[in-house]
Structures are given as structure tokens and as C-alpha cells.
Amino acid sequence: MAMTSDETTKICSHCDRAIPSSNIDLHFAHCSRNLERCKVCGDMVPRKYAEEHFLNTHAPVACSQCSETMEREILAIHKGENCPQRIVTCDFCEFPLPAVDLAEHQVAIVNNFENGKTISSYLGVMLCCFVIVGSLWESHRTLSSV
């Protein structure tokens, strides 16, 4: 129903919308009986769908990779950057493995390099990785001497 420019309005005390003054009583009766304000986002939601709205929009979710529970809004960032079970690639050998295992895997490569084994036995390494191995080896040697 379109309002004419000279028609006065009142604000519904339930939904905070401007309603034509002639319809405010009928609107309020319908609005307060059928709608409720979401406590999380403030949207007006049909009462019969309030729980569904909460579950689909605001309820905490579990990461499918590590089962950690978090807010829905941060799930994508968690899976891409923070999840310990996300698959990452080793800088030395390009082997894909869970992020939680990467440090131990790289230490094993450095240890094998120290013991005379070639890094190329780990699926091949680009020349630039020797710089990375050198810095890791220095870090490992410093930690080993402590």
C-alpha cells in the first residue's frame, strides 16, 4: 500500500517502522503477535522461524577439519589460515600435510640434511630452498646447543 505524501505516519513500538496512522492499530496487533526482534542482529523475524533464523545465521558452528567450535563469521578465515588440520605445503619438498605437522616435518628434513642425506630425496627442492634450510639449520643448531 503506497502512502501519499500528506498521510501522517506513526512509528510502530514493536518493529520501529513508520506505519500510516490509519493502520497503526491493526499493524501493531499483527506485528506484535507474529514478529519478534532477533536478540543477536536486531532483525524482525517471524516468531515461527526465530529458532531457525538463529541456527542458520548466528549459532556457533564446528570446523569440519578440526571440530573446533566458533562463530559462523570467522569459520572461513579459520579454515584458510588458522585451522591446525588445514593442508599446507612444505617449502622444502612441496609435500602437502596438515599444518599441525609442518614444523616437525621440516625439522626432520633439516636433521636428515645434517646427517648427510640429500634434500632432493624428499621429492626435489628448488635452489632457493637452500637459503631456508640454512636458516632453519642455524635455528636448529642454536636450539640443540641450549
Tab-separated table of C-alpha atoms in Angstrom:
chain	number	residue	atom	x	y	z
A	1	MET	CA	0.000	0.000	0.000
A	2	ALA	CA	1.612	3.243	-1.133
A	3	MET	CA	1.462	6.216	1.179
A	4	THR	CA	0.573	9.623	-0.122
A	5	SER	CA	2.888	12.447	0.837
A	6	ASP	CA	0.246	14.159	3.013
A	7	GLU	CA	-0.621	10.999	5.016
A	8	THR	CA	0.759	11.046	8.547
A	9	THR	CA	2.636	8.105	9.979
A	10	LYS	CA	3.352	6.693	13.397
A	11	ILE	CA	6.264	4.532	14.463
A	12	CYS	CA	5.283	1.005	15.498
A	13	SER	CA	6.570	0.461	19.020
A	14	HIS	CA	7.242	-3.194	18.222
A	15	CYS	CA	9.128	-3.096	14.909
A	16	ASP	CA	10.131	0.607	14.755
A	17	ARG	CA	8.726	1.018	11.224
A	18	ALA	CA	6.774	4.044	10.031
A	19	ILE	CA	3.168	2.968	9.529
A	20	PRO	CA	0.280	5.077	8.190
A	21	SER	CA	-1.600	6.440	11.193
A	22	SER	CA	-4.851	4.978	9.960
A	23	ASN	CA	-3.359	1.444	10.033
A	24	ILE	CA	-1.235	1.573	13.188
A	25	ASP	CA	-3.629	-0.348	15.474
A	26	LEU	CA	-4.167	-3.180	13.021
A	27	HIS	CA	-0.477	-3.257	12.153
A	28	PHE	CA	0.607	-3.361	15.803
A	29	ALA	CA	-1.765	-6.234	16.607
A	30	HIS	CA	-0.431	-8.274	13.691
A	31	CYS	CA	3.215	-7.255	14.182
A	32	SER	CA	3.427	-7.968	17.927
A	33	ARG	CA	1.675	-11.325	17.533
A	34	ASN	CA	3.704	-12.604	14.562
A	35	LEU	CA	7.148	-10.988	14.665
A	36	GLU	CA	9.973	-10.832	17.171
A	37	ARG	CA	13.258	-8.982	17.166
A	38	CYS	CA	16.346	-11.193	16.921
A	39	LYS	CA	18.431	-10.691	20.061
A	40	VAL	CA	21.656	-11.034	18.063
A	41	CYS	CA	21.191	-8.981	14.890
A	42	GLY	CA	18.064	-6.962	15.648
A	43	ASP	CA	16.183	-8.099	12.522
A	44	MET	CA	12.452	-8.637	12.783
A	45	VAL	CA	11.817	-12.341	12.227
A	46	PRO	CA	8.552	-14.300	12.081
A	47	ARG	CA	8.110	-15.930	15.505
A	48	LYS	CA	7.676	-19.383	13.994
A	49	TYR	CA	11.078	-19.062	12.261
A	50	ALA	CA	13.012	-17.383	15.097
A	51	GLU	CA	14.849	-20.545	16.158
A	52	GLU	CA	15.612	-21.476	12.553
A	53	HIS	CA	16.922	-17.922	11.973
A	54	PHE	CA	19.229	-18.230	14.977
A	55	LEU	CA	20.532	-21.679	13.985
A	56	ASN	CA	21.141	-20.724	10.347
A	57	THR	CA	22.549	-17.267	10.997
A	58	HIS	CA	24.073	-16.942	14.467
A	59	ALA	CA	24.600	-20.322	16.150
A	60	PRO	CA	28.221	-21.416	16.668
A	61	VAL	CA	29.486	-23.922	14.100
A	62	ALA	CA	32.126	-26.633	14.257
A	63	CYS	CA	35.056	-26.731	11.843
A	64	SER	CA	34.756	-29.830	9.661
A	65	GLN	CA	38.539	-30.339	9.781
A	66	CYS	CA	39.382	-29.947	13.495
A	67	SER	CA	35.937	-29.851	15.202
A	68	GLU	CA	36.698	-26.557	16.989
A	69	THR	CA	33.513	-24.554	17.635
A	70	MET	CA	33.412	-20.890	16.612
A	71	GLU	CA	31.186	-18.108	15.353
A	72	ARG	CA	29.946	-18.629	11.806
A	73	GLU	CA	31.504	-15.333	10.663
A	74	ILE	CA	35.078	-16.496	11.326
A	75	LEU	CA	34.782	-20.064	10.017
A	76	ALA	CA	36.147	-19.266	6.539
A	77	ILE	CA	39.166	-17.418	7.964
A	78	HIS	CA	39.768	-20.245	10.433
A	79	LYS	CA	39.707	-22.905	7.701
A	80	GLY	CA	42.002	-20.901	5.425
A	81	GLU	CA	44.501	-19.508	7.931
A	82	ASN	CA	44.200	-20.891	11.468
A	83	CYS	CA	42.934	-24.464	11.413
A	84	PRO	CA	45.672	-26.837	12.580
A	85	GLN	CA	44.293	-29.515	10.232
A	86	ARG	CA	44.276	-27.333	7.073
A	87	ILE	CA	46.526	-28.710	4.360
A	88	VAL	CA	49.724	-26.738	3.774
A	89	THR	CA	52.680	-27.434	1.516
A	90	CYS	CA	56.223	-27.878	2.807
A	91	ASP	CA	58.520	-25.142	1.472
A	92	PHE	CA	61.347	-27.667	1.095
A	93	CYS	CA	59.788	-30.659	-0.614
A	94	GLU	CA	56.320	-29.411	-1.638
A	95	PHE	CA	54.696	-32.283	0.270
A	96	PRO	CA	51.087	-31.498	1.350
A	97	LEU	CA	50.384	-32.175	5.037
A	98	PRO	CA	48.296	-30.825	7.950
A	99	ALA	CA	49.644	-27.514	9.307
A	100	VAL	CA	49.998	-29.003	12.784
A	101	ASP	CA	52.610	-31.449	11.422
A	102	LEU	CA	54.601	-28.973	9.307
A	103	ALA	CA	57.219	-27.905	11.884
A	104	GLU	CA	58.066	-31.496	12.839
A	105	HIS	CA	58.255	-32.454	9.148
A	106	GLN	CA	60.630	-29.582	8.370
A	107	VAL	CA	62.845	-30.388	11.368
A	108	ALA	CA	63.090	-33.961	10.066
A	109	ILE	CA	64.244	-32.627	6.695
A	110	VAL	CA	66.879	-30.438	8.377
A	111	ASN	CA	68.042	-33.369	10.547
A	112	ASN	CA	68.382	-35.613	7.509
A	113	PHE	CA	70.314	-32.859	5.732
A	114	GLU	CA	72.668	-32.615	8.739
A	115	ASN	CA	73.162	-36.388	8.637
A	116	GLY	CA	74.389	-36.262	5.038
A	117	LYS	CA	71.184	-37.202	3.243
A	118	THR	CA	70.264	-35.038	0.306
A	119	ILE	CA	67.178	-32.932	0.488
A	120	SER	CA	66.379	-33.914	-3.093
A	121	SER	CA	65.332	-37.311	-1.770
A	122	TYR	CA	62.254	-35.503	-0.449
A	123	LEU	CA	60.601	-35.061	-3.871
A	124	GLY	CA	63.068	-32.392	-5.051
A	125	VAL	CA	63.724	-28.908	-3.807
A	126	MET	CA	64.248	-25.662	-5.675
A	127	LEU	CA	67.586	-23.881	-5.326
A	128	CYS	CA	66.083	-21.064	-3.255
A	129	CYS	CA	65.099	-23.542	-0.536
A	130	PHE	CA	68.752	-23.981	0.450
A	131	VAL	CA	68.605	-20.496	1.959
A	132	ILE	CA	65.577	-21.511	4.001
A	133	VAL	CA	67.236	-24.774	5.058
A	134	GLY	CA	70.349	-22.875	6.091
A	135	SER	CA	68.402	-20.540	8.340
A	136	LEU	CA	66.393	-23.423	9.818
A	137	TRP	CA	69.605	-25.381	10.337
A	138	GLU	CA	71.120	-22.431	12.195
A	139	SER	CA	67.991	-22.164	14.346
A	140	HIS	CA	68.010	-25.918	14.987
A	141	ARG	CA	71.758	-25.891	15.818
A	142	THR	CA	71.225	-22.983	18.226
A	143	LEU	CA	68.326	-24.778	19.908
A	144	SER	CA	70.280	-28.062	20.052
A	145	SER	CA	73.212	-26.414	21.833
A	146	VAL	CA	70.951	-24.967	24.541
